[in-house]
mmCIF file of C-alpha atoms in Angstrom:
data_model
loop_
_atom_site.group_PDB
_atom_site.id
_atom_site.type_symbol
_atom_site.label_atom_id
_atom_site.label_comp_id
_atom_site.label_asym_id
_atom_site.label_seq_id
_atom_site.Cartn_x
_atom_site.Cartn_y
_atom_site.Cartn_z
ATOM 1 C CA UNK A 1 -55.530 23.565 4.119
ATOM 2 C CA UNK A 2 -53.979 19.994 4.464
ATOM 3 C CA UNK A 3 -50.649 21.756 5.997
ATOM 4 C CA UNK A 4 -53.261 23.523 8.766
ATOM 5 C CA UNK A 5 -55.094 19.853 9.431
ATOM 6 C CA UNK A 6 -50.787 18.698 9.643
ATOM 7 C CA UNK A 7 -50.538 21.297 12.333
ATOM 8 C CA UNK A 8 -53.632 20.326 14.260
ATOM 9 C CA UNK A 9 -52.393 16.701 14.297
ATOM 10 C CA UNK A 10 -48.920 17.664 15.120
ATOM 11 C CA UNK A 11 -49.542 19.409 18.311
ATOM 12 C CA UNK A 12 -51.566 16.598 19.630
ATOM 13 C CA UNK A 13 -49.281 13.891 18.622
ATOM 14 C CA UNK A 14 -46.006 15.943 19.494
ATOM 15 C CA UNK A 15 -44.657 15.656 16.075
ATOM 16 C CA UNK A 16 -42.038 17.605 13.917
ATOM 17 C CA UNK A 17 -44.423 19.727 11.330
ATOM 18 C CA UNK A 18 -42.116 20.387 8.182
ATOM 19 C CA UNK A 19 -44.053 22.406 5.436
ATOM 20 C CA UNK A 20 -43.155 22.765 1.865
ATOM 21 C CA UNK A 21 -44.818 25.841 0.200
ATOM 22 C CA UNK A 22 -45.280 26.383 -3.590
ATOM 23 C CA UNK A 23 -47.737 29.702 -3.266
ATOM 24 C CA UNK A 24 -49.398 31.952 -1.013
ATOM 25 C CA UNK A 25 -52.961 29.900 -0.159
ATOM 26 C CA UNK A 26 -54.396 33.848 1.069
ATOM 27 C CA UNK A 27 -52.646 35.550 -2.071
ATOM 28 C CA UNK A 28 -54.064 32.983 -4.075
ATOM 29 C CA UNK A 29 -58.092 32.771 -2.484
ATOM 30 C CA UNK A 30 -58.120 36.558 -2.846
ATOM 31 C CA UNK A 31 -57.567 36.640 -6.533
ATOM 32 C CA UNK A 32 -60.373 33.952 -6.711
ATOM 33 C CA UNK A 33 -62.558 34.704 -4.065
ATOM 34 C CA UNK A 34 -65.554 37.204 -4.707
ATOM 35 C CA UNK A 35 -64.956 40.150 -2.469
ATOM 36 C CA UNK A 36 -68.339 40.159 -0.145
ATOM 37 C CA UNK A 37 -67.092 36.363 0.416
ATOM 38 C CA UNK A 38 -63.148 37.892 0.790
ATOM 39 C CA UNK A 39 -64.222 39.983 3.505
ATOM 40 C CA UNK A 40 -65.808 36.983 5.291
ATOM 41 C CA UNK A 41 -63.475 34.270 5.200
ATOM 42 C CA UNK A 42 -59.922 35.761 4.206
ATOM 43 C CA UNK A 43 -59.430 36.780 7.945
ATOM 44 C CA UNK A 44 -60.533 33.599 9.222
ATOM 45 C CA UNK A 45 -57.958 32.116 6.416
ATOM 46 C CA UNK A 46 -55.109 34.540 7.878
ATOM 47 C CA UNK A 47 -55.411 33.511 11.782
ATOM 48 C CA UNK A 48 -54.937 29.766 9.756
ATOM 49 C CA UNK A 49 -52.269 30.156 7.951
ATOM 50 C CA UNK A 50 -50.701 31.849 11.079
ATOM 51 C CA UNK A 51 -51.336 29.224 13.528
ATOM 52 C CA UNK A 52 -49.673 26.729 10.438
ATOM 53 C CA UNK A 53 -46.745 28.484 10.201
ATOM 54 C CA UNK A 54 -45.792 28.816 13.859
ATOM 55 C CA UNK A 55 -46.300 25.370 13.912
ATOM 56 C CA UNK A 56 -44.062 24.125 11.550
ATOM 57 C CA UNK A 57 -40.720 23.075 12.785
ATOM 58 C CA UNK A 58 -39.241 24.219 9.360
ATOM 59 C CA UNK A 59 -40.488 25.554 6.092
ATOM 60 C CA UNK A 60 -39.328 25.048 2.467
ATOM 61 C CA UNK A 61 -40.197 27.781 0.420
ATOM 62 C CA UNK A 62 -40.269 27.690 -3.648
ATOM 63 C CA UNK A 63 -38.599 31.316 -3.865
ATOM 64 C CA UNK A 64 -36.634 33.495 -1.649
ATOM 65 C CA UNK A 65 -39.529 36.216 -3.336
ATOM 66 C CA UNK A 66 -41.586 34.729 -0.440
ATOM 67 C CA UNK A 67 -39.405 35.004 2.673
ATOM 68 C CA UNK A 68 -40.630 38.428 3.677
ATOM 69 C CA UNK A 69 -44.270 37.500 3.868
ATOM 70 C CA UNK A 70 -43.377 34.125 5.928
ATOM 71 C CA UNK A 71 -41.210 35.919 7.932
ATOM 72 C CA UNK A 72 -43.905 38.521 8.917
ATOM 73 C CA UNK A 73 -45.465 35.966 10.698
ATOM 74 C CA UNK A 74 -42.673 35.355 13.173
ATOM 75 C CA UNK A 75 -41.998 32.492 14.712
ATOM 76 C CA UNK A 76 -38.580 30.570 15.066
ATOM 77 C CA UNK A 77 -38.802 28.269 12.369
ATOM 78 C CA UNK A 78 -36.105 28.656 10.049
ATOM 79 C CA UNK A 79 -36.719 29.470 6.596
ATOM 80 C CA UNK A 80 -35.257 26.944 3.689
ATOM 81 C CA UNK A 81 -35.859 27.668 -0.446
ATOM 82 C CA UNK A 82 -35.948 24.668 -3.342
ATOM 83 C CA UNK A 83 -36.795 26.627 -6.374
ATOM 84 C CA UNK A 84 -38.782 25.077 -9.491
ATOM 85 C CA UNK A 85 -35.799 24.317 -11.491
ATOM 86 C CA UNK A 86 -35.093 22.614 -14.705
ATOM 87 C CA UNK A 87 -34.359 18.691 -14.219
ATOM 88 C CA UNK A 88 -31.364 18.013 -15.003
ATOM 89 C CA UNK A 89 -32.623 15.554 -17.559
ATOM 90 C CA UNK A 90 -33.655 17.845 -19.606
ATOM 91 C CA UNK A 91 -30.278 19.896 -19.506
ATOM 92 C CA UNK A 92 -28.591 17.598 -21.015
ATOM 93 C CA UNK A 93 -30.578 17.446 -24.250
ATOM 94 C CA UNK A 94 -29.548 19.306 -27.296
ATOM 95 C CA UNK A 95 -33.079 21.249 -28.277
ATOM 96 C CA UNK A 96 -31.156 22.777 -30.977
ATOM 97 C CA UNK A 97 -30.544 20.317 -33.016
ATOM 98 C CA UNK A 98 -33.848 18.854 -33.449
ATOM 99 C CA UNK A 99 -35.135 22.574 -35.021
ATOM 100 C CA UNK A 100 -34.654 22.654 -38.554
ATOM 101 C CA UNK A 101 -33.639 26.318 -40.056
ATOM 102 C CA UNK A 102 -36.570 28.342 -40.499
ATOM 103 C CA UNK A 103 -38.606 26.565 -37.862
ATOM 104 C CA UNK A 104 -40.236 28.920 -34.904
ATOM 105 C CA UNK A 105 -38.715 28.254 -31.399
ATOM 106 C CA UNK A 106 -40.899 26.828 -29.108
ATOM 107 C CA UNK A 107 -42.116 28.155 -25.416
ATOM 108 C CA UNK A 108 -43.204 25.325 -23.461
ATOM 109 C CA UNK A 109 -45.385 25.078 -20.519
ATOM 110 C CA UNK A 110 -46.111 21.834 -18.873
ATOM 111 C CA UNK A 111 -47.733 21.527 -15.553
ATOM 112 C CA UNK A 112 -50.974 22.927 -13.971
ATOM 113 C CA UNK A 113 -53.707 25.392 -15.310
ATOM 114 C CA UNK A 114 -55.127 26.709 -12.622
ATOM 115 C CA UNK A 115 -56.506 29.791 -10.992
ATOM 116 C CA UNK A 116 -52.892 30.678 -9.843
ATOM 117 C CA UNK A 117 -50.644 30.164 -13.069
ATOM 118 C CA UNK A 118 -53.180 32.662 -14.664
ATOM 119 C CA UNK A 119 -52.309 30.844 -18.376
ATOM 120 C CA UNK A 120 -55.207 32.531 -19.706
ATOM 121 C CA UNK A 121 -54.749 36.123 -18.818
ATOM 122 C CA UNK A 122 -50.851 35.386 -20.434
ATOM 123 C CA UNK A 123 -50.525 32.680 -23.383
ATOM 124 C CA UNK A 124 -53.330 34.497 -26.127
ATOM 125 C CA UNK A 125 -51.246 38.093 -25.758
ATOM 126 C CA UNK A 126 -47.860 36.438 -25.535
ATOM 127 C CA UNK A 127 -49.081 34.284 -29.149
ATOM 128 C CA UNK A 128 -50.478 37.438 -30.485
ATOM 129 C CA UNK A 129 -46.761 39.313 -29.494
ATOM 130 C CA UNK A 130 -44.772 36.361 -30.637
ATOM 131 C CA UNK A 131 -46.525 34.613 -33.738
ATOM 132 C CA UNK A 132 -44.149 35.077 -36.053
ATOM 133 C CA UNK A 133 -40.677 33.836 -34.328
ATOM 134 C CA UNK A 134 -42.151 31.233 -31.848
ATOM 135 C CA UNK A 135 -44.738 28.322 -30.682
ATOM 136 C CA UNK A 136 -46.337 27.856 -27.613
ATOM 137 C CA UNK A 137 -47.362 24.424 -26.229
ATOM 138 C CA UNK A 138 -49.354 24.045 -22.699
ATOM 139 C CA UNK A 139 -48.901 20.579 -22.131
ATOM 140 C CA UNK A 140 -51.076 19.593 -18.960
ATOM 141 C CA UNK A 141 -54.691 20.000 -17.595
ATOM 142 C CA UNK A 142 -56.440 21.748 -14.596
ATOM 143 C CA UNK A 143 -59.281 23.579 -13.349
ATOM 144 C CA UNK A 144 -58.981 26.814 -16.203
ATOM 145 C CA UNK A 145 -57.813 24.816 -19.047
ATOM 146 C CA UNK A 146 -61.107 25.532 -20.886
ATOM 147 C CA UNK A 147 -61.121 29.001 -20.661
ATOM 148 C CA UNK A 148 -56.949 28.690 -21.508
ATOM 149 C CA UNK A 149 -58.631 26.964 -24.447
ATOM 150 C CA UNK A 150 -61.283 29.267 -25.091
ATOM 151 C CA UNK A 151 -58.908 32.787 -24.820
ATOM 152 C CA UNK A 152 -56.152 30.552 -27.227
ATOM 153 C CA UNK A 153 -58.955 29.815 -30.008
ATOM 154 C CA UNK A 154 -57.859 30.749 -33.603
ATOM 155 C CA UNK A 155 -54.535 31.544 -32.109
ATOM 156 C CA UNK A 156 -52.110 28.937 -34.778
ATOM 157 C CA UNK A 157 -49.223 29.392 -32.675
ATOM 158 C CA UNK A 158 -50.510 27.864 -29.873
ATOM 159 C CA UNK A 159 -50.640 23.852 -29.231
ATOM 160 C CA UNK A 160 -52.409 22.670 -26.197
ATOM 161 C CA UNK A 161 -51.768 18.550 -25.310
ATOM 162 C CA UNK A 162 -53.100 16.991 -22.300
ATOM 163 C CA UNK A 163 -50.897 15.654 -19.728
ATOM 164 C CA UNK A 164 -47.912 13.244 -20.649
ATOM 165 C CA UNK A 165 -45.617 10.639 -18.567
ATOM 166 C CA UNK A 166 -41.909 12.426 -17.750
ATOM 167 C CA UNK A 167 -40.131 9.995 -20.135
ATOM 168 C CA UNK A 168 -42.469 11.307 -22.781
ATOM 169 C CA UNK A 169 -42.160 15.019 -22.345
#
C-alpha cells in the first residue's frame, strides 16, 4: 500500500518511482483475507497493484521466482532481483567450532512472524521431524508469534527469543 500512495505522488510530482518488493501484497491478503471479504476487495487490490507497477520506473524483486507474475502486468519497467542472502558477516564465522560433539545442530530463524512466513504451520512439524539431531530457535517477534508460541508448546527442541541488535545475533 505505501508503494501505491509512492505512485500517486509520483505522477503528480513527475518523479522516478523505484519499488523494491519482498512478497506478493494480493498473494499474501488472499491467504489472510476471509473469502466473502476476498471477493470484495482482492479485485479492487489487483487494479492497485497494477496501476503501482506500471508506475514504477524500475522494480527490485527478492527472487527471480517472482518475475513471471510482475511481468504479467506489462509495462516497460525493467525487472532487477536482490535475493535475501546471508551477510557476509556471518560467513565468515566458524559455527562449527563452537558445537561441542554430541550437541544437536541448530536451525535458526530470525526475522518476522507474520501471516506470510507461516512459522506456525512449519516450526512444530519440522521439531517433531527433527528432535533428535537438531534445535530450532525463532529469534524475532510479529503479528503470529503467539500462536508460533502456542503450536511450539511442549516442543523441547524449540527456543523462541525476542528480537536482538545485529552485533548480538
Amino acid at each position: 500500500m505505501t508503494a501505491a500512495l509512492g505512485a500517486l505522488v509520483v505522477k503528480r510530482s513527475k518523479a522516478p518511482l523505484y519499488l523494491d518488493i519482498r512478497d506478493i501484497f494480493t498473494d499474501t491478503m488472499s491467504d489472510v483475507l476471509s473469502t466473502p471479504l476476498k471477493i470484495m476487495v482482492l479485485p479492487f487490490f489487483r487494479l492497485l497493484e497494477r496501476y503501482t507497477l506500471r508506475s514504477a520506473t524500475a522494480i527490485n524483486l527478492v527472487s527471480q521466482g517472482f518475475a513471471d507474475y510482475f511481468s504479467s502486468y506489462g509495462g516497460d519497467n525493467p525487472l532487477r532481483f536482490f535475493t535475501n542472502g546471508i551477510d557476509p558477516e556471518f560467513l565468515v564465522h566458524d559455527f562449527q567450532a563452537a558445537r561441542k560433539s554430541g550437541q544437536r545442530k541448530v536451525i535458526l530463524f530470525a526475522g518476522n512472524i507474520g501471516e506470510g512466513q507461516g512459522l506456525e504451520k512449519i516450526i512444530p512439524q519440522v521439531a517433531d521431524l527433527l528432535s533428535d539431531q537438531f534445535e530450532l530457535v525463532v529469534i524475532g517477534d510479529g503479528g503470529t508469534r503467539d500462536r508460533l508460541a502456542e503450536a511450539c508448546r511442549g516442543k523441547e527442541n524449540v527456543k523462541m527469543l525476542a528480537p536482538v541488535d545485529r552485533e548480538e545475533l
